[in-house]
Amino acid sequence: MSGVRFVRRVDGLTYEFVRETTAPGYPSYRRVDLDLWCRRLPDFGWVVCDANGTVSSRPFDDAGPGDLPPEGVWVSRKGDRSYVYDLVRT
């Protein structure tokens, strides 16, 4: 798997992430236009976070304990707004 794509449900806006490095035992994906990461945090599961580890998005139904970020519904928060995305593996 070379990357993941987040598609915002409300308007179809798409964010692309490419495989960049391997965090301890798991792949990490960097957003192509910002320093944001889709990675698995120990004892927390898969998230989208900045370089400091501040979480902005996570799977809605399941924290994603597996080796790859879970496909399906993710939710994000930026300030006072929240969005629903679909994660697609590429």
Coordinates of N, CA, C and O in Angstrom, one line a residue:
M1 N 0.8 -1.2 0.0 CA 0.0 0.0 0.0 C 0.9 1.2 0.0 O 1.7 1.4 0.9
S2 N 0.7 2.1 -1.0 CA 1.6 3.2 -1.1 C 1.0 4.5 -0.5 O 1.8 5.5 -0.3
G3 N -0.2 4.5 -0.1 CA -0.8 5.7 0.5 C -2.2 5.5 0.9 O -2.8 4.5 0.8
V4 N -2.8 6.6 1.4 CA -4.2 6.7 1.7 C -4.8 8.0 1.2 O -4.1 9.0 1.0
R5 N -6.1 8.0 1.0 CA -6.8 9.2 0.6 C -8.0 9.4 1.5 O -8.7 8.4 1.8
F6 N -8.2 10.6 1.9 CA -9.3 11.0 2.7 C -10.2 11.8 1.8 O -9.8 12.8 1.3
V7 N -11.5 11.4 1.7 CA -12.5 12.1 0.9 C -13.6 12.7 1.8 O -14.3 11.9 2.5
R8 N -13.7 14.0 1.9 CA -14.7 14.6 2.7 C -16.1 14.4 2.1 O -16.3 14.7 1.0
R9 N -17.0 13.9 3.0 CA -18.3 13.6 2.5 C -19.2 14.8 2.1 O -19.9 14.7 1.1
V10 N -19.0 15.9 2.7 CA -19.9 17.0 2.4 C -19.6 17.6 1.1 O -20.6 18.1 0.4
D11 N -18.4 17.6 0.6 CA -18.1 18.3 -0.7 C -17.1 17.5 -1.6 O -16.8 18.0 -2.7
G12 N -16.6 16.4 -1.2 CA -15.7 15.6 -2.0 C -14.3 16.0 -2.0 O -13.5 15.5 -2.7
L13 N -14.0 17.0 -1.2 CA -12.6 17.5 -1.1 C -11.7 16.3 -0.7 O -12.1 15.5 0.2
T14 N -10.5 16.1 -1.3 CA -9.7 15.0 -1.1 C -8.3 15.4 -0.6 O -7.7 16.3 -1.1
Y15 N -7.8 14.6 0.3 CA -6.5 14.8 0.8 C -5.7 13.5 0.6 O -6.1 12.4 1.0
E16 N -4.5 13.7 0.0 CA -3.7 12.5 -0.3 C -2.5 12.4 0.7 O -1.9 13.4 1.0
F17 N -2.2 11.2 1.1 CA -1.1 10.9 2.0 C -0.3 9.8 1.4 O -0.8 8.9 0.8
V18 N 1.0 10.0 1.4 CA 1.9 9.0 0.8 C 2.8 8.3 1.9 O 3.1 9.0 2.9
R19 N 3.1 7.1 1.7 CA 3.9 6.4 2.6 C 5.3 7.0 2.7 O 5.9 7.2 1.7
E20 N 5.7 7.3 3.9 CA 6.9 8.1 4.1 C 7.9 7.3 5.0 O 9.0 7.2 4.6
T21 N 7.5 6.9 6.1 CA 8.4 6.2 7.0 C 7.7 5.1 7.7 O 6.5 5.0 7.6
T22 N 8.4 4.3 8.5 CA 7.8 3.3 9.3 C 8.0 3.7 10.8 O 9.2 3.8 11.2
A23 N 6.9 4.0 11.5 CA 7.0 4.2 12.9 C 7.2 2.9 13.5 O 7.2 1.9 12.9
P24 N 7.5 2.8 14.8 CA 7.8 1.5 15.5 C 6.8 0.4 15.1 O 5.7 0.3 15.6
G25 N 7.2 -0.3 14.0 CA 6.4 -1.5 13.6 C 5.3 -1.2 12.7 O 4.6 -2.1 12.2
Y26 N 5.0 0.0 12.4 CA 3.8 0.4 11.5 C 4.2 1.4 10.5 O 5.1 2.3 10.7
P27 N 3.6 1.4 9.3 CA 3.8 2.4 8.3 C 3.3 3.8 8.8 O 2.3 3.8 9.6
S28 N 3.8 4.8 8.2 CA 3.3 6.2 8.5 C 3.1 6.8 7.1 O 3.9 6.6 6.2
Y29 N 2.1 7.7 7.0 CA 1.8 8.4 5.8 C 1.8 9.9 6.0 O 1.1 10.4 6.9
R30 N 2.4 10.6 5.1 CA 2.5 12.1 5.2 C 1.6 12.7 4.2 O 1.6 12.3 3.0
R31 N 0.8 13.7 4.6 CA 0.0 14.4 3.7 C 0.9 15.2 2.7 O 1.9 15.8 3.1
V32 N 0.5 15.2 1.4 CA 1.4 15.7 0.4 C 1.6 17.2 0.4 O 2.6 17.7 -0.1
D33 N 0.7 17.9 1.0 CA 0.7 19.4 1.0 C 1.0 20.0 2.4 O 1.1 21.3 2.5
L34 N 1.0 19.2 3.4 CA 1.2 19.8 4.8 C 2.0 18.8 5.6 O 2.1 17.6 5.3
D35 N 2.5 19.2 6.8 CA 3.2 18.3 7.7 C 2.2 17.7 8.6 O 2.2 17.9 9.8
L36 N 1.3 16.9 8.1 CA 0.3 16.1 8.8 C 0.6 14.7 8.5 O 1.0 14.3 7.4
W37 N 0.3 13.8 9.5 CA 0.6 12.4 9.4 C -0.5 11.5 9.7 O -1.3 11.8 10.7
C38 N -0.7 10.4 9.0 CA -1.6 9.3 9.4 C -0.7 8.3 9.9 O 0.1 7.7 9.2
R39 N -0.8 8.0 11.2 CA 0.1 7.0 11.8 C -0.7 6.3 13.0 O -1.7 6.8 13.5
R40 N -0.1 5.3 13.4 CA -0.6 4.5 14.6 C 0.1 4.9 15.8 O 1.3 4.8 15.9
L41 N -0.6 5.5 16.8 CA 0.0 5.9 18.1 C -0.1 4.7 19.1 O -1.1 4.1 19.1
P42 N 1.0 4.5 19.8 CA 0.9 3.4 20.8 C -0.2 3.6 21.8 O -0.5 4.7 22.2
D43 N -0.9 2.5 22.0 CA -2.0 2.5 23.0 C -3.2 3.4 22.6 O -4.0 3.7 23.5
F44 N -3.2 3.9 21.4 CA -4.3 4.8 21.0 C -5.0 4.4 19.7 O -6.1 4.6 19.5
G45 N -4.2 3.8 18.8 CA -4.7 3.4 17.5 C -4.3 4.4 16.4 O -3.5 5.3 16.6
W46 N -5.0 4.3 15.2 CA -4.7 5.1 14.1 C -5.3 6.5 14.2 O -6.4 6.6 14.6
V47 N -4.5 7.5 13.8 CA -5.0 8.9 13.8 C -4.3 9.7 12.7 O -3.4 9.2 12.0
V48 N -4.8 10.9 12.5 CA -4.1 11.9 11.7 C -3.7 12.9 12.8 O -4.5 13.4 13.6
C49 N -2.4 13.3 12.7 CA -1.8 14.2 13.7 C -0.7 15.1 13.1 O -0.2 14.8 12.0
D50 N -0.4 16.1 13.8 CA 0.7 16.9 13.3 C 2.1 16.3 13.8 O 2.1 15.3 14.5
A51 N 3.2 17.0 13.5 CA 4.5 16.5 13.9 C 4.7 16.4 15.4 O 5.5 15.6 15.9
N52 N 3.9 17.2 16.1 CA 4.0 17.1 17.6 C 3.1 16.1 18.2 O 3.1 15.9 19.4
G53 N 2.3 15.4 17.4 CA 1.4 14.4 17.9 C 0.0 14.8 18.3 O -0.8 14.1 18.9
T54 N -0.3 16.1 18.0 CA -1.6 16.6 18.2 C -2.6 16.0 17.3 O -2.5 16.2 16.1
V55 N -3.6 15.3 17.8 CA -4.5 14.5 17.0 C -5.6 15.4 16.4 O -6.2 16.2 17.2
S56 N -5.9 15.3 15.1 CA -7.0 16.1 14.5 C -8.0 15.2 13.8 O -9.1 15.7 13.5
S57 N -7.8 13.9 13.7 CA -8.7 13.0 13.0 C -8.5 11.6 13.5 O -7.3 11.2 13.8
R58 N -9.6 10.8 13.5 CA -9.4 9.4 13.9 C -10.6 8.6 13.4 O -11.6 9.2 13.0
P59 N -10.5 7.3 13.3 CA -11.6 6.5 12.8 C -12.8 6.6 13.7 O -12.7 6.8 14.9
F60 N -14.0 6.6 13.1 CA -15.2 6.8 13.9 C -15.6 5.6 14.6 O -16.0 5.6 15.8
D61 N -15.6 4.4 14.0 CA -16.2 3.2 14.6 C -15.2 2.3 15.3 O -15.5 1.6 16.2
D62 N -13.9 2.4 15.0 CA -12.9 1.5 15.5 C -11.6 2.2 15.5 O -11.2 2.8 14.5
A63 N -10.9 2.1 16.6 CA -9.6 2.9 16.8 C -8.5 2.3 15.8 O -7.5 3.0 15.6
G64 N -8.8 1.2 15.2 CA -7.8 0.7 14.2 C -6.6 0.0 14.8 O -5.5 0.5 14.7
P65 N -6.8 -1.1 15.5 CA -5.7 -1.7 16.2 C -4.8 -2.5 15.2 O -3.8 -3.0 15.6
G66 N -5.2 -2.6 13.9 CA -4.4 -3.4 13.0 C -3.2 -2.7 12.5 O -2.8 -1.6 12.9
D67 N -2.5 -3.4 11.5 CA -1.3 -2.9 10.9 C -1.4 -1.8 9.9 O -0.4 -1.1 9.6
L68 N -2.6 -1.6 9.4 CA -2.9 -0.5 8.4 C -4.0 0.3 8.9 O -4.9 -0.1 9.6
P69 N -4.1 1.6 8.5 CA -5.2 2.5 8.9 C -6.5 1.9 8.3 O -6.5 1.4 7.2
P70 N -7.5 1.9 9.2 CA -8.8 1.3 8.8 C -9.5 2.1 7.7 O -9.6 3.3 7.8
E71 N -10.0 1.4 6.7 CA -10.8 2.0 5.7 C -12.2 2.3 6.3 O -12.6 1.7 7.3
G72 N -12.9 3.3 5.7 CA -14.2 3.7 6.2 C -14.2 5.1 6.8 O -13.4 5.9 6.5
V73 N -15.2 5.2 7.7 CA -15.5 6.6 8.2 C -14.5 7.0 9.3 O -14.1 6.3 10.2
W74 N -14.0 8.3 9.0 CA -13.1 9.0 10.0 C -13.8 10.3 10.3 O -14.5 10.9 9.4
V75 N -13.5 10.9 11.5 CA -14.0 12.2 11.8 C -12.8 13.1 12.1 O -11.8 12.6 12.6
S76 N -12.9 14.4 11.8 CA -11.9 15.3 12.1 C -12.4 16.5 12.9 O -13.6 16.8 12.9
R77 N -11.5 17.2 13.5 CA -11.8 18.4 14.2 C -10.8 19.5 13.9 O -9.6 19.2 14.0
K78 N -11.2 20.7 13.5 CA -10.3 21.8 13.3 C -11.0 23.0 13.9 O -12.0 23.5 13.3
G79 N -10.5 23.5 15.0 CA -11.2 24.6 15.7 C -12.6 24.1 16.2 O -12.7 23.1 16.8
D80 N -13.6 24.9 15.8 CA -15.0 24.6 16.2 C -15.7 23.8 15.1 O -16.9 23.7 15.2
R81 N -15.0 23.3 14.1 CA -15.7 22.5 13.0 C -15.3 21.1 13.0 O -14.1 20.7 13.4
S82 N -16.2 20.2 12.6 CA -15.9 18.8 12.5 C -16.3 18.3 11.1 O -17.3 18.9 10.5
Y83 N -15.7 17.4 10.5 CA -16.0 16.8 9.2 C -15.9 15.3 9.3 O -15.2 14.7 10.1
V84 N -16.7 14.7 8.3 CA -16.7 13.3 8.2 C -16.0 13.0 6.9 O -16.3 13.6 5.8
Y85 N -15.0 12.0 6.9 CA -14.3 11.6 5.7 C -14.4 10.1 5.6 O -14.7 9.4 6.5
D86 N -14.1 9.6 4.3 CA -14.0 8.2 4.1 C -12.5 8.0 3.7 O -11.9 8.7 2.9
L87 N -11.8 7.1 4.4 CA -10.5 6.7 4.1 C -10.5 5.6 3.1 O -11.2 4.6 3.3
V88 N -9.7 5.8 2.1 CA -9.5 4.8 1.0 C -8.0 4.5 0.9 O -7.2 5.4 0.8
R89 N -7.7 3.2 0.9 CA -6.2 2.9 0.8 C -5.9 2.9 -0.7 O -6.7 2.5 -1.6
T90 N -4.7 3.4 -1.0 CA -4.3 3.5 -2.4 C -3.0 2.6 -2.7 O -2.4 2.2 -1.8

